[in-house]
PDB file of C-alpha atoms in Angstrom:
ATOM      1  CA  MET A   1      99.370  88.205  99.071  1.00 65.00           C
ATOM      2  CA  ARG A   2      99.712  89.582 102.587  1.00 75.00           C
ATOM      3  CA  MET A   3      97.235  92.377 103.301  1.00 79.00           C
ATOM      4  CA  ASP A   4      99.669  94.091 105.675  1.00 84.00           C
ATOM      5  CA  LEU A   5     101.852  94.752 102.629  1.00 87.00           C
ATOM      6  CA  ILE A   6      98.920  96.036 100.581  1.00 89.00           C
ATOM      7  CA  GLN A   7      97.068  98.283 103.008  1.00 92.00           C
ATOM      8  CA  PRO A   8      99.750 101.042 103.008  1.00 94.00           C
ATOM      9  CA  PHE A   9      99.416 101.336  99.217  1.00 93.00           C
ATOM     10  CA  ILE A  10      95.643 101.771  99.468  1.00 93.00           C
ATOM     11  CA  ASN A  11      95.986 104.363 102.231  1.00 94.00           C
ATOM     12  CA  SER A  12      98.744 106.205 100.413  1.00 95.00           C
ATOM     13  CA  ALA A  13      96.899 106.334  97.078  1.00 94.00           C
ATOM     14  CA  ASP A  14      93.834 107.636  98.877  1.00 94.00           C
ATOM     15  CA  ALA A  15      95.775 110.334 100.739  1.00 94.00           C
ATOM     16  CA  VAL A  16      98.068 111.494  97.903  1.00 95.00           C
ATOM     17  CA  LEU A  17      95.369 111.578  95.220  1.00 94.00           C
ATOM     18  CA  ALA A  18      92.890 113.315  97.515  1.00 93.00           C
ATOM     19  CA  GLN A  19      95.480 115.963  98.444  1.00 91.00           C
ATOM     20  CA  GLY A  20      96.708 116.508  94.893  1.00 89.00           C
ATOM     21  CA  LEU A  21      93.258 116.644  93.332  1.00 88.00           C
ATOM     22  CA  GLU A  22      91.571 118.299  96.304  1.00 88.00           C
ATOM     23  CA  SER A  23      88.616 115.953  96.024  1.00 89.00           C
ATOM     24  CA  PRO A  24      87.596 112.638  97.601  1.00 90.00           C
ATOM     25  CA  ILE A  25      88.713 109.303  96.153  1.00 92.00           C
ATOM     26  CA  THR A  26      86.793 106.029  96.170  1.00 93.00           C
ATOM     27  CA  ILE A  27      88.128 102.504  95.729  1.00 91.00           C
ATOM     28  CA  GLU A  28      86.234 101.020  92.793  1.00 88.00           C
ATOM     29  CA  ASN A  29      87.609  97.492  92.860  1.00 86.00           C
ATOM     30  CA  LEU A  30      90.250  95.250  94.351  1.00 87.00           C
ATOM     31  CA  THR A  31      90.973  92.032  92.484  1.00 88.00           C
ATOM     32  CA  MET A  32      93.676  89.388  92.354  1.00 86.00           C
ATOM     33  CA  ASP A  33      95.274  88.890  88.969  1.00 78.00           C
ATOM     34  CA  GLU A  34      97.410  85.963  87.896  1.00 72.00           C
ATOM     35  CA  GLU A  35      97.337  86.871  84.235  1.00 73.00           C
ATOM     36  CA  ALA A  36      99.985  88.862  82.419  1.00 72.00           C
ATOM     37  CA  TYR A  37      99.697  92.575  83.038  1.00 74.00           C
ATOM     38  CA  ARG A  38      98.163  94.652  80.235  1.00 80.00           C
ATOM     39  CA  ARG A  39      98.907  98.338  80.189  1.00 83.00           C
ATOM     40  CA  LYS A  40      95.880 100.648  80.021  1.00 85.00           C
ATOM     41  CA  GLY A  41      97.592 103.894  79.060  1.00 91.00           C
ATOM     42  CA  ILE A  42     100.537 105.736  80.564  1.00 93.00           C
ATOM     43  CA  ALA A  43     102.118 103.531  83.200  1.00 93.00           C
ATOM     44  CA  ALA A  44     104.970 104.023  85.653  1.00 94.00           C
ATOM     45  CA  GLU A  45     106.702 101.097  87.317  1.00 92.00           C
ATOM     46  CA  VAL A  46     108.540 101.130  90.642  1.00 92.00           C
ATOM     47  CA  CYS A  47     110.625  98.145  91.767  1.00 92.00           C
ATOM     48  CA  LEU A  48     111.410  97.226  95.350  1.00 92.00           C
ATOM     49  CA  ALA A  49     114.361  95.171  96.562  1.00 91.00           C
ATOM     50  CA  GLY A  50     115.197  93.839 100.004  1.00 90.00           C
ATOM     51  CA  GLU A  51     112.956  92.095 102.521  1.00 90.00           C
ATOM     52  CA  ILE A  52     110.064  92.971 100.249  1.00 90.00           C
ATOM     53  CA  GLU A  53     110.634  92.419  96.551  1.00 90.00           C
ATOM     54  CA  GLY A  54     108.481  93.034  93.540  1.00 90.00           C
ATOM     55  CA  ARG A  55     106.979  95.852  91.573  1.00 90.00           C
ATOM     56  CA  ILE A  56     104.098  98.279  91.519  1.00 92.00           C
ATOM     57  CA  ILE A  57     102.644  99.631  88.290  1.00 92.00           C
ATOM     58  CA  PHE A  58     100.680 102.860  88.361  1.00 94.00           C
ATOM     59  CA  ASP A  59      98.512 103.118  85.262  1.00 94.00           C
ATOM     60  CA  VAL A  60      96.058 105.657  83.833  1.00 94.00           C
ATOM     61  CA  ASP A  61      94.496 106.178  80.417  1.00 93.00           C
ATOM     62  CA  LEU A  62      95.605 109.184  78.383  1.00 93.00           C
ATOM     63  CA  GLY A  63      92.543 111.317  79.170  1.00 93.00           C
ATOM     64  CA  THR A  64      92.971 110.785  82.900  1.00 94.00           C
ATOM     65  CA  ALA A  65      96.713 111.417  82.629  1.00 94.00           C
ATOM     66  CA  LEU A  66      96.059 114.762  80.932  1.00 94.00           C
ATOM     67  CA  GLN A  67      93.623 115.784  83.641  1.00 93.00           C
ATOM     68  CA  LEU A  68      95.937 114.655  86.446  1.00 93.00           C
ATOM     69  CA  ALA A  69      98.912 116.464  84.910  1.00 93.00           C
ATOM     70  CA  SER A  70      96.902 119.669  84.438  1.00 93.00           C
ATOM     71  CA  ARG A  71      95.588 119.533  87.957  1.00 90.00           C
ATOM     72  CA  LEU A  72      98.987 118.887  89.534  1.00 88.00           C
ATOM     73  CA  ALA A  73     100.844 121.392  87.340  1.00 88.00           C
ATOM     74  CA  GLY A  74      98.249 124.096  87.904  1.00 86.00           C
ATOM     75  CA  VAL A  75      98.097 124.813  84.161  1.00 88.00           C
ATOM     76  CA  ALA A  76      96.301 123.170  81.248  1.00 91.00           C
ATOM     77  CA  VAL A  77      98.422 120.369  79.806  1.00 89.00           C
ATOM     78  CA  SER A  78      97.658 119.143  76.291  1.00 88.00           C
ATOM     79  CA  GLU A  79      98.367 115.895  74.449  1.00 83.00           C
ATOM     80  CA  THR A  80     101.274 117.595  72.715  1.00 86.00           C
ATOM     81  CA  ASP A  81     103.096 117.904  76.045  1.00 88.00           C
ATOM     82  CA  GLU A  82     103.767 114.147  76.028  1.00 88.00           C
ATOM     83  CA  GLU A  83     106.914 114.366  78.109  1.00 90.00           C
ATOM     84  CA  LEU A  84     105.241 116.482  80.783  1.00 91.00           C
ATOM     85  CA  VAL A  85     102.275 114.095  80.977  1.00 93.00           C
ATOM     86  CA  ARG A  86     104.569 111.073  81.365  1.00 92.00           C
ATOM     87  CA  GLU A  87     106.611 112.926  83.993  1.00 92.00           C
ATOM     88  CA  ALA A  88     103.446 113.783  85.909  1.00 93.00           C
ATOM     89  CA  VAL A  89     102.337 110.131  85.969  1.00 94.00           C
ATOM     90  CA  CYS A  90     105.800 109.020  87.130  1.00 93.00           C
ATOM     91  CA  GLU A  91     105.890 111.670  89.865  1.00 93.00           C
ATOM     92  CA  LEU A  92     102.423 110.741  91.111  1.00 94.00           C
ATOM     93  CA  ALA A  93     103.491 107.079  91.223  1.00 94.00           C
ATOM     94  CA  ASN A  94     106.633 108.105  93.072  1.00 93.00           C
ATOM     95  CA  GLN A  95     104.639 110.003  95.685  1.00 95.00           C
ATOM     96  CA  ILE A  96     102.037 107.288  96.259  1.00 95.00           C
ATOM     97  CA  ILE A  97     104.530 104.433  96.370  1.00 92.00           C
ATOM     98  CA  GLY A  98     107.067 106.455  98.373  1.00 93.00           C
ATOM     99  CA  ASN A  99     104.515 107.191 101.089  1.00 94.00           C
ATOM    100  CA  ALA A 100     103.511 103.505 101.254  1.00 94.00           C
ATOM    101  CA  VAL A 101     107.175 102.489 101.416  1.00 91.00           C
ATOM    102  CA  THR A 102     107.626 104.944 104.290  1.00 93.00           C
ATOM    103  CA  THR A 103     104.837 103.261 106.248  1.00 93.00           C
ATOM    104  CA  LEU A 104     106.201  99.769 105.585  1.00 92.00           C
ATOM    105  CA  ASN A 105     109.733 100.750 106.597  1.00 90.00           C
ATOM    106  CA  ASP A 106     108.470 102.352 109.791  1.00 90.00           C
ATOM    107  CA  GLN A 107     106.683  99.053 110.498  1.00 91.00           C
ATOM    108  CA  GLY A 108     110.059  97.290 110.398  1.00 90.00           C
ATOM    109  CA  PHE A 109     110.260  96.014 106.825  1.00 90.00           C
ATOM    110  CA  HIS A 110     113.631  96.856 105.335  1.00 87.00           C
ATOM    111  CA  PHE A 111     113.905  97.296 101.613  1.00 88.00           C
ATOM    112  CA  HIS A 112     114.997  99.755  98.973  1.00 86.00           C
ATOM    113  CA  VAL A 113     112.904 101.550  96.367  1.00 88.00           C
ATOM    114  CA  ARG A 114     114.215 102.375  92.914  1.00 86.00           C
ATOM    115  CA  PRO A 115     113.226 105.499  90.951  1.00 85.00           C
ATOM    116  CA  PRO A 116     110.073 105.118  88.811  1.00 88.00           C
ATOM    117  CA  THR A 117     110.487 104.186  85.176  1.00 89.00           C
ATOM    118  CA  LEU A 118     108.006 104.419  82.361  1.00 87.00           C
ATOM    119  CA  HIS A 119     106.414 101.031  81.682  1.00 79.00           C
ATOM    120  CA  THR A 120     106.327 100.957  77.905  1.00 73.00           C
ATOM    121  CA  SER A 121     105.534  97.373  76.925  1.00 70.00           C
ATOM    122  CA  GLU A 122     101.890  96.565  76.222  1.00 66.00           C
ATOM    123  CA  GLN A 123     102.030  93.446  78.351  1.00 63.00           C
ATOM    124  CA  GLY A 124     104.079  92.520  81.421  1.00 62.00           C
ATOM    125  CA  SER A 125     105.228  89.141  82.672  1.00 55.00           C
ATOM    126  CA  LYS A 126     102.675  86.748  84.062  1.00 54.00           C
ATOM    127  CA  SER A 127     102.397  86.695  87.844  1.00 51.00           C
ATOM    128  CA  SER A 128     103.659  83.623  89.645  1.00 52.00           C
ATOM    129  CA  GLU A 129     102.143  81.996  92.687  1.00 44.00           C
ATOM    130  CA  ASP A 130     104.618  83.935  94.835  1.00 48.00           C
ATOM    131  CA  THR A 131     104.026  87.264  93.194  1.00 58.00           C
ATOM    132  CA  GLU A 132     100.369  87.234  92.198  1.00 74.00           C
ATOM    133  CA  ALA A 133      99.257  90.775  91.597  1.00 87.00           C
ATOM    134  CA  LEU A 134      96.569  92.736  93.320  1.00 90.00           C
ATOM    135  CA  VAL A 135      94.856  95.244  91.041  1.00 91.00           C
ATOM    136  CA  MET A 136      93.377  98.299  92.716  1.00 92.00           C
ATOM    137  CA  GLY A 137      91.050 100.678  90.913  1.00 94.00           C
ATOM    138  CA  PHE A 138      90.446 104.176  92.274  1.00 95.00           C
ATOM    139  CA  LYS A 139      87.791 106.571  91.055  1.00 95.00           C
ATOM    140  CA  THR A 140      88.964 110.187  91.123  1.00 94.00           C
ATOM    141  CA  SER A 141      87.566 113.475  89.899  1.00 92.00           C
ATOM    142  CA  SER A 142      90.059 113.252  87.010  1.00 92.00           C
ATOM    143  CA  GLY A 143      89.218 109.679  85.983  1.00 93.00           C
ATOM    144  CA  ASN A 144      90.118 106.139  87.016  1.00 94.00           C
ATOM    145  CA  VAL A 145      93.540 105.260  88.371  1.00 95.00           C
ATOM    146  CA  PHE A 146      94.872 101.702  88.543  1.00 94.00           C
ATOM    147  CA  MET A 147      97.634 100.197  90.625  1.00 94.00           C
ATOM    148  CA  ASN A 148      98.923  96.709  90.006  1.00 92.00           C
ATOM    149  CA  VAL A 149     100.898  95.503  93.017  1.00 92.00           C
ATOM    150  CA  ALA A 150     102.963  92.304  92.903  1.00 90.00           C
ATOM    151  CA  LEU A 151     105.085  91.887  96.028  1.00 89.00           C
ATOM    152  CA  ARG A 152     106.763  89.001  97.793  1.00 87.00           C
ATOM    153  CA  TYR A 153     108.026  88.964 101.352  1.00 85.00           C
ATOM    154  CA  GLN A 154     111.632  87.745 101.379  1.00 80.00           C
ATOM    155  CA  GLY A 155     112.820  88.669 104.838  1.00 67.00           C
ATOM    156  CA  ARG A 156     113.852  86.419 107.685  1.00 58.00           C
ATOM    157  CA  GLY A 157     111.836  86.403 110.885  1.00 53.00           C
ATOM    158  CA  ALA A 158     108.503  86.800 109.124  1.00 50.00           C
ATOM    159  CA  ALA A 159     106.709  84.644 111.627  1.00 44.00           C
ATOM    160  CA  GLU A 160     108.137  86.641 114.529  1.00 53.00           C
ATOM    161  CA  ARG A 161     107.120  89.944 112.951  1.00 54.00           C
ATOM    162  CA  THR A 162     103.613  88.716 112.223  1.00 52.00           C
ATOM    163  CA  ALA A 163     103.273  87.471 115.778  1.00 49.00           C
ATOM    164  CA  ALA A 164     104.572  90.768 117.162  1.00 53.00           C
ATOM    165  CA  ALA A 165     102.117  92.714 115.023  1.00 53.00           C
ATOM    166  CA  GLY A 166      99.308  90.647 116.563  1.00 47.00           C
TER     167      GLY A 166
ATOM    168  CA  MET B   1      98.781 129.106  94.292  1.00 61.00           C
ATOM    169  CA  GLU B   2      98.816 130.834  97.671  1.00 68.00           C
ATOM    170  CA  LYS B   3     100.673 134.099  98.273  1.00 82.00           C
ATOM    171  CA  PHE B   4     103.454 134.216 100.807  1.00 93.00           C
ATOM    172  CA  ALA B   5     105.479 137.053 102.243  1.00 94.00           C
ATOM    173  CA  PRO B   6     108.784 137.019 100.353  1.00 94.00           C
ATOM    174  CA  VAL B   7     111.773 135.500 102.109  1.00 93.00           C
ATOM    175  CA  THR B   8     114.890 137.532 101.320  1.00 91.00           C
ATOM    176  CA  ARG B   9     118.521 137.572 102.379  1.00 88.00           C
ATOM    177  CA  SER B  10     118.876 140.108 105.187  1.00 76.00           C
ATOM    178  CA  GLU B  11     122.396 141.129 104.231  1.00 79.00           C
ATOM    179  CA  ASP B  12     121.407 142.504 100.832  1.00 88.00           C
ATOM    180  CA  GLY B  13     117.610 142.132 100.570  1.00 87.00           C
ATOM    181  CA  GLN B  14     118.028 139.948  97.502  1.00 93.00           C
ATOM    182  CA  PRO B  15     115.860 136.882  96.818  1.00 96.00           C
ATOM    183  CA  VAL B  16     116.986 133.552  98.296  1.00 97.00           C
ATOM    184  CA  ARG B  17     118.721 131.558  95.521  1.00 98.00           C
ATOM    185  CA  TYR B  18     117.720 127.912  95.123  1.00 98.00           C
ATOM    186  CA  LEU B  19     119.207 124.818  93.533  1.00 98.00           C
ATOM    187  CA  ILE B  20     116.490 122.198  92.940  1.00 98.00           C
ATOM    188  CA  VAL B  21     117.578 118.577  92.649  1.00 98.00           C
ATOM    189  CA  ASP B  22     115.100 115.907  91.563  1.00 97.00           C
ATOM    190  CA  ASP B  23     115.172 113.284  88.827  1.00 93.00           C
ATOM    191  CA  SER B  24     111.625 114.279  87.866  1.00 93.00           C
ATOM    192  CA  VAL B  25     111.372 117.354  85.637  1.00 92.00           C
ATOM    193  CA  PHE B  26     107.736 117.644  86.688  1.00 93.00           C
ATOM    194  CA  ALA B  27     108.690 117.708  90.385  1.00 95.00           C
ATOM    195  CA  ARG B  28     111.412 120.303  89.736  1.00 96.00           C
ATOM    196  CA  LYS B  29     108.979 122.573  87.904  1.00 93.00           C
ATOM    197  CA  ASN B  30     106.417 122.290  90.689  1.00 94.00           C
ATOM    198  CA  LEU B  31     109.004 123.065  93.370  1.00 96.00           C
ATOM    199  CA  ALA B  32     110.274 125.984  91.282  1.00 97.00           C
ATOM    200  CA  ARG B  33     106.780 127.444  91.012  1.00 94.00           C
ATOM    201  CA  MET B  34     106.381 127.005  94.755  1.00 95.00           C
ATOM    202  CA  VAL B  35     109.611 128.742  95.797  1.00 97.00           C
ATOM    203  CA  GLU B  36     108.910 131.572  93.376  1.00 96.00           C
ATOM    204  CA  THR B  37     105.723 132.277  95.352  1.00 96.00           C
ATOM    205  CA  PHE B  38     108.036 132.651  98.389  1.00 96.00           C
ATOM    206  CA  GLY B  39     109.963 135.331  96.494  1.00 96.00           C
ATOM    207  CA  GLY B  40     112.812 132.923  95.747  1.00 97.00           C
ATOM    208  CA  GLN B  41     114.916 132.646  92.622  1.00 97.00           C
ATOM    209  CA  VAL B  42     115.753 129.259  91.083  1.00 98.00           C
ATOM    210  CA  ILE B  43     119.330 129.552  89.841  1.00 98.00           C
ATOM    211  CA  GLY B  44     119.865 125.933  88.899  1.00 98.00           C
ATOM    212  CA  GLU B  45     118.414 122.452  88.584  1.00 98.00           C
ATOM    213  CA  ALA B  46     119.930 118.980  88.644  1.00 98.00           C
ATOM    214  CA  GLY B  47     118.508 115.533  87.969  1.00 96.00           C
ATOM    215  CA  ASP B  48     120.857 113.398  90.058  1.00 96.00           C
ATOM    216  CA  GLY B  49     123.320 113.574  92.945  1.00 96.00           C
ATOM    217  CA  VAL B  50     126.431 113.851  90.795  1.00 97.00           C
ATOM    218  CA  SER B  51     125.070 116.866  88.901  1.00 97.00           C
ATOM    219  CA  ALA B  52     123.874 118.349  92.194  1.00 98.00           C
ATOM    220  CA  ILE B  53     127.441 118.435  93.515  1.00 98.00           C
ATOM    221  CA  SER B  54     128.844 120.092  90.399  1.00 98.00           C
ATOM    222  CA  GLU B  55     125.982 122.586  90.242  1.00 98.00           C
ATOM    223  CA  TYR B  56     126.488 123.472  93.900  1.00 98.00           C
ATOM    224  CA  GLU B  57     130.177 124.134  93.239  1.00 98.00           C
ATOM    225  CA  ARG B  58     129.336 126.269  90.220  1.00 98.00           C
ATOM    226  CA  LEU B  59     126.422 128.271  91.623  1.00 98.00           C
ATOM    227  CA  SER B  60     126.853 128.429  95.433  1.00 97.00           C
ATOM    228  CA  PRO B  61     123.087 128.587  96.062  1.00 98.00           C
ATOM    229  CA  ASP B  62     121.633 129.792  99.358  1.00 97.00           C
ATOM    230  CA  ILE B  63     119.579 126.638  99.701  1.00 97.00           C
ATOM    231  CA  VAL B  64     119.311 123.225  98.035  1.00 98.00           C
ATOM    232  CA  LEU B  65     116.054 121.279  97.775  1.00 98.00           C
ATOM    233  CA  MET B  66     117.221 117.683  97.318  1.00 98.00           C
ATOM    234  CA  ASP B  67     115.276 114.546  96.416  1.00 96.00           C
ATOM    235  CA  ILE B  68     116.516 111.246  97.886  1.00 94.00           C
ATOM    236  CA  THR B  69     115.747 108.489  95.381  1.00 90.00           C
ATOM    237  CA  MET B  70     117.623 109.365  92.211  1.00 91.00           C
ATOM    238  CA  PRO B  71     119.735 107.566  89.614  1.00 88.00           C
ATOM    239  CA  GLN B  72     123.568 107.592  89.676  1.00 87.00           C
ATOM    240  CA  MET B  73     123.919 109.058  93.160  1.00 90.00           C
ATOM    241  CA  GLU B  74     121.150 109.350  95.718  1.00 92.00           C
ATOM    242  CA  GLY B  75     120.339 112.560  97.527  1.00 96.00           C
ATOM    243  CA  ILE B  76     121.656 111.624 100.961  1.00 96.00           C
ATOM    244  CA  GLU B  77     125.092 110.763  99.581  1.00 96.00           C
ATOM    245  CA  ALA B  78     125.154 113.957  97.512  1.00 97.00           C
ATOM    246  CA  ALA B  79     124.159 116.013 100.564  1.00 97.00           C
ATOM    247  CA  GLU B  80     126.957 114.433 102.592  1.00 97.00           C
ATOM    248  CA  LYS B  81     129.546 115.257  99.933  1.00 97.00           C
ATOM    249  CA  ILE B  82     128.340 118.850  99.554  1.00 98.00           C
ATOM    250  CA  VAL B  83     128.315 119.485 103.324  1.00 97.00           C
ATOM    251  CA  ARG B  84     131.756 117.882 103.732  1.00 97.00           C
ATOM    252  CA  ASP B  85     133.231 120.474 101.361  1.00 97.00           C
ATOM    253  CA  HIS B  86     130.862 123.307 102.310  1.00 97.00           C
ATOM    254  CA  PRO B  87     129.911 123.008 105.998  1.00 95.00           C
ATOM    255  CA  GLY B  88     127.576 125.998 105.724  1.00 94.00           C
ATOM    256  CA  ALA B  89     125.494 124.433 102.949  1.00 96.00           C
ATOM    257  CA  ARG B  90     121.761 124.528 103.650  1.00 97.00           C
ATOM    258  CA  ILE B  91     120.167 121.393 102.260  1.00 97.00           C
ATOM    259  CA  VAL B  92     116.528 120.434 102.689  1.00 98.00           C
ATOM    260  CA  MET B  93     115.638 116.897 101.673  1.00 97.00           C
ATOM    261  CA  VAL B  94     112.352 116.699  99.744  1.00 97.00           C
ATOM    262  CA  SER B  95     111.237 113.138  99.160  1.00 95.00           C
ATOM    263  CA  SER B  96     108.215 110.862  99.173  1.00 94.00           C
ATOM    264  CA  VAL B  97     110.294 108.234 100.998  1.00 90.00           C
ATOM    265  CA  GLY B  98     110.276 109.627 104.515  1.00 88.00           C
ATOM    266  CA  TYR B  99     110.816 106.743 106.892  1.00 89.00           C
ATOM    267  CA  GLN B 100     112.640 107.478 110.125  1.00 90.00           C
ATOM    268  CA  GLU B 101     115.824 105.653 109.175  1.00 88.00           C
ATOM    269  CA  ASN B 102     116.123 107.755 106.010  1.00 89.00           C
ATOM    270  CA  ILE B 103     115.411 111.037 107.785  1.00 93.00           C
ATOM    271  CA  VAL B 104     117.939 110.308 110.526  1.00 95.00           C
ATOM    272  CA  ALA B 105     120.557 109.316 107.938  1.00 95.00           C
ATOM    273  CA  ALA B 106     119.981 112.547 106.006  1.00 96.00           C
ATOM    274  CA  LEU B 107     120.201 114.742 109.108  1.00 96.00           C
ATOM    275  CA  GLN B 108     123.303 112.939 110.370  1.00 96.00           C
ATOM    276  CA  ARG B 109     125.001 113.575 107.061  1.00 96.00           C
ATOM    277  CA  GLY B 110     124.354 117.288 107.109  1.00 95.00           C
ATOM    278  CA  ALA B 111     120.856 117.970 105.772  1.00 97.00           C
ATOM    279  CA  ARG B 112     119.103 120.710 107.726  1.00 96.00           C
ATOM    280  CA  HIS B 113     115.520 119.489 107.376  1.00 96.00           C
ATOM    281  CA  PHE B 114     113.200 117.035 105.654  1.00 96.00           C
ATOM    282  CA  VAL B 115     109.921 117.645 103.818  1.00 96.00           C
ATOM    283  CA  GLN B 116     107.789 114.752 102.642  1.00 95.00           C
ATOM    284  CA  LYS B 117     106.116 114.709  99.224  1.00 95.00           C
ATOM    285  CA  PRO B 118     103.505 115.607  98.218  1.00 94.00           C
ATOM    286  CA  VAL B 119     104.806 118.981  99.340  1.00 95.00           C
ATOM    287  CA  LYS B 120     102.379 121.401 100.943  1.00 94.00           C
ATOM    288  CA  PRO B 121     103.494 124.965 100.094  1.00 94.00           C
ATOM    289  CA  GLU B 122     102.810 126.231 103.614  1.00 95.00           C
ATOM    290  CA  VAL B 123     104.983 123.477 105.097  1.00 96.00           C
ATOM    291  CA  LEU B 124     107.907 124.122 102.754  1.00 97.00           C
ATOM    292  CA  TYR B 125     107.614 127.859 103.407  1.00 97.00           C
ATOM    293  CA  GLU B 126     107.910 127.386 107.162  1.00 96.00           C
ATOM    294  CA  VAL B 127     110.834 124.977 106.740  1.00 96.00           C
ATOM    295  CA  ILE B 128     112.705 127.441 104.530  1.00 96.00           C
ATOM    296  CA  LYS B 129     112.177 130.254 107.005  1.00 93.00           C
ATOM    297  CA  TYR B 130     113.387 127.974 109.808  1.00 93.00           C
ATOM    298  CA  VAL B 131     116.454 126.768 107.933  1.00 93.00           C
ATOM    299  CA  MET B 132     117.455 130.281 106.881  1.00 89.00           C
ATOM    300  CA  ARG B 133     116.650 131.979 110.181  1.00 83.00           C
ATOM    301  CA  ASP B 134     120.041 131.485 111.839  1.00 61.00           C
ATOM    302  CA  ASP B 135     121.802 132.750 108.771  1.00 53.00           C
ATOM    303  CA  GLY B 136     120.461 136.275 108.753  1.00 45.00           C
ATOM    304  CA  THR B 137     117.560 135.782 106.372  1.00 49.00           C
ATOM    305  CA  THR B 138     114.236 137.431 107.025  1.00 48.00           C
ATOM    306  CA  ALA B 139     110.665 136.912 105.950  1.00 49.00           C
ATOM    307  CA  HIS B 140     109.031 140.300 105.536  1.00 47.00           C
ATOM    308  CA  GLY B 141     105.567 140.366 107.047  1.00 41.00           C
ATOM    309  CA  ALA B 142     105.691 136.640 107.625  1.00 36.00           C
ATOM    310  CA  ALA B 143     102.886 136.801 110.148  1.00 33.00           C
ATOM    311  CA  GLY B 144     100.538 137.605 107.326  1.00 32.00           C
ATOM    312  CA  ALA B 145     101.554 134.706 105.139  1.00 32.00           C
ATOM    313  CA  ALA B 146      98.477 132.905 103.843  1.00 32.00           C
ATOM    314  CA  GLY B 147      98.183 129.357 105.091  1.00 34.00           C
ATOM    315  CA  ALA B 148     101.561 129.420 106.793  1.00 32.00           C
ATOM    316  CA  GLY B 149     100.425 127.620 109.866  1.00 33.00           C
ATOM    317  CA  ALA B 150     102.214 124.291 109.490  1.00 33.00           C
TER     318      ALA B 150
END
């Protein structure tokens, strides 16, 4: 997978999580994954269409989700507030992915982002050679956050853009 | 959350009335909490562009905070339709997707300003004061607003 498509997601996750949690974030791991995706807890999926196609899954375990939701809402959120916790995870995914999409669009990639949806199945489809997934793990003060990014560049003039970018 | 000098309508001293449009309930609640710290009053919420138009017609808010990426009808299209029928409508786009093309499209179709998510309260506060300024709205003691330097 092209790193110029991935880097904005790393930068955005770092910036959005650090701002929202008011504490530093560290990247724990970065691995390629060709196996079927397995959900870890509460997961939000955002699909992209256009010159860049694919999907990003933002995934956290329940304990981390509760802490993130409480932190972002400014009030203690309990397990009984299931809807609020899911909404918080979706909104965080929306912010991280939206900021990365902003960077990519300003770099000249043209594509559309769809609203986040809750990823409810335990297992996703297996990645193909074209859409192998990159799994990013971030360590935050509220727990570990995972992003599974599977994107494919579809646009014309890729070679020209790469050359122009140096 | 930080304290801000209340922004009120100069003609009657009443709180600025907001319509918040976002498909995320969580985002709407957070924005509502934020504008309440500015002394504002949330008079309505909507989860998509179609509902935003009908709620605007019903409530005539002083200001609309409008997300862009939403189901059914996106925020930019909803803003365009509202401004077409209500040229004085004050709409601030609030979205995580803030690339130039999107911002220009929103402004060309009648939005007054754009704020990127995650929203910093001090930034939104300054934008609201700016957007309302020409329309006779005042911020009492704004110079003392905590963190309002953006």
